[in-house]
C-alpha cells in the first residue's frame, strides 16, 4: 500500500444511542466521543449501519462531518 493510499482512522466510543433512521430503519444514529487525534474529547452525532451498543468503539475515517438530527 502506498503512502498516499493509507487511510487514517480515529477511535470513538459510543456514549448514546439516539434512534433509528433510514427508509426501513436500517441505520442507527449515535453520539460518539472521539478518543484520539486533534478532535480528542469532541462529541459527534454519526449514523451507523449495523448493530451497535453502548461503549462500542467505532473507527472513524474522518471527524469533521456530523449527521443531521433525527426529526
CSV table of C-alpha atoms in Angstrom, one decimal:
chain,number,residue,atom,x,y,z
A,1,UNK,CA,0.0,0.0,0.0
A,2,UNK,CA,1.4,3.4,-0.9
A,3,UNK,CA,1.7,6.3,1.5
A,4,UNK,CA,-1.0,8.2,-0.4
A,5,UNK,CA,-3.5,5.4,-0.2
A,6,UNK,CA,-3.0,5.0,3.6
A,7,UNK,CA,-6.3,5.7,5.5
A,8,UNK,CA,-6.1,7.3,8.9
A,9,UNK,CA,-8.8,6.2,11.4
A,10,UNK,CA,-9.8,7.7,14.7
A,11,UNK,CA,-11.3,5.7,17.5
A,12,UNK,CA,-14.6,7.0,19.1
A,13,UNK,CA,-16.7,5.5,21.9
A,14,UNK,CA,-20.5,5.2,21.6
A,15,UNK,CA,-21.9,7.3,24.5
A,16,UNK,CA,-25.6,7.5,23.5
A,17,UNK,CA,-27.9,5.7,21.0
A,18,UNK,CA,-30.3,8.4,19.6
A,19,UNK,CA,-32.6,6.3,17.5
A,20,UNK,CA,-33.2,4.6,14.2
A,21,UNK,CA,-33.3,6.3,10.8
A,22,UNK,CA,-33.4,5.5,7.1
A,23,UNK,CA,-36.3,4.3,5.0
A,24,UNK,CA,-36.5,0.9,6.7
A,25,UNK,CA,-34.9,1.9,10.0
A,26,UNK,CA,-31.6,0.1,9.0
A,27,UNK,CA,-29.4,3.0,10.2
A,28,UNK,CA,-28.8,3.8,13.9
A,29,UNK,CA,-27.9,7.4,14.9
A,30,UNK,CA,-25.4,7.5,17.8
A,31,UNK,CA,-23.5,10.1,19.8
A,32,UNK,CA,-19.8,9.3,20.0
A,33,UNK,CA,-16.8,10.8,21.9
A,34,UNK,CA,-13.6,11.0,20.0
A,35,UNK,CA,-10.8,9.2,21.9
A,36,UNK,CA,-7.6,10.3,19.9
A,37,UNK,CA,-6.3,12.8,17.5
A,38,UNK,CA,-6.8,16.6,17.1
A,39,UNK,CA,-10.5,16.3,18.0
A,40,UNK,CA,-10.0,14.3,21.2
A,41,UNK,CA,-12.9,14.8,23.6
A,42,UNK,CA,-15.2,16.1,20.9
A,43,UNK,CA,-18.7,14.6,20.8
A,44,UNK,CA,-20.2,13.9,17.4
A,45,UNK,CA,-23.5,12.6,16.1
A,46,UNK,CA,-23.0,9.8,13.5
A,47,UNK,CA,-25.1,7.4,11.5
A,48,UNK,CA,-24.0,3.7,11.8
A,49,UNK,CA,-25.2,0.8,9.7
A,50,UNK,CA,-25.2,-2.5,11.5
A,51,UNK,CA,-25.5,-3.4,15.1
A,52,UNK,CA,-24.1,-1.1,17.7
A,53,UNK,CA,-24.2,-1.0,21.5
A,54,UNK,CA,-23.1,1.5,24.3
A,55,UNK,CA,-19.4,1.5,24.9
A,56,UNK,CA,-18.6,0.1,21.5
A,57,UNK,CA,-15.5,1.7,19.8
A,58,UNK,CA,-16.1,2.9,16.2
A,59,UNK,CA,-13.2,3.6,13.9
A,60,UNK,CA,-14.0,6.8,12.1
A,61,UNK,CA,-12.3,7.8,8.8
A,62,UNK,CA,-12.9,11.5,9.5
A,63,UNK,CA,-14.2,13.6,12.4
A,64,UNK,CA,-15.3,16.8,10.6
A,65,UNK,CA,-18.8,15.8,9.4
A,66,UNK,CA,-21.8,15.2,11.6
A,67,UNK,CA,-25.1,13.5,10.8
A,68,UNK,CA,-28.3,15.6,10.7
A,69,UNK,CA,-30.5,15.3,13.7
A,70,UNK,CA,-33.5,12.9,13.6
A,71,UNK,CA,-36.8,14.8,13.4
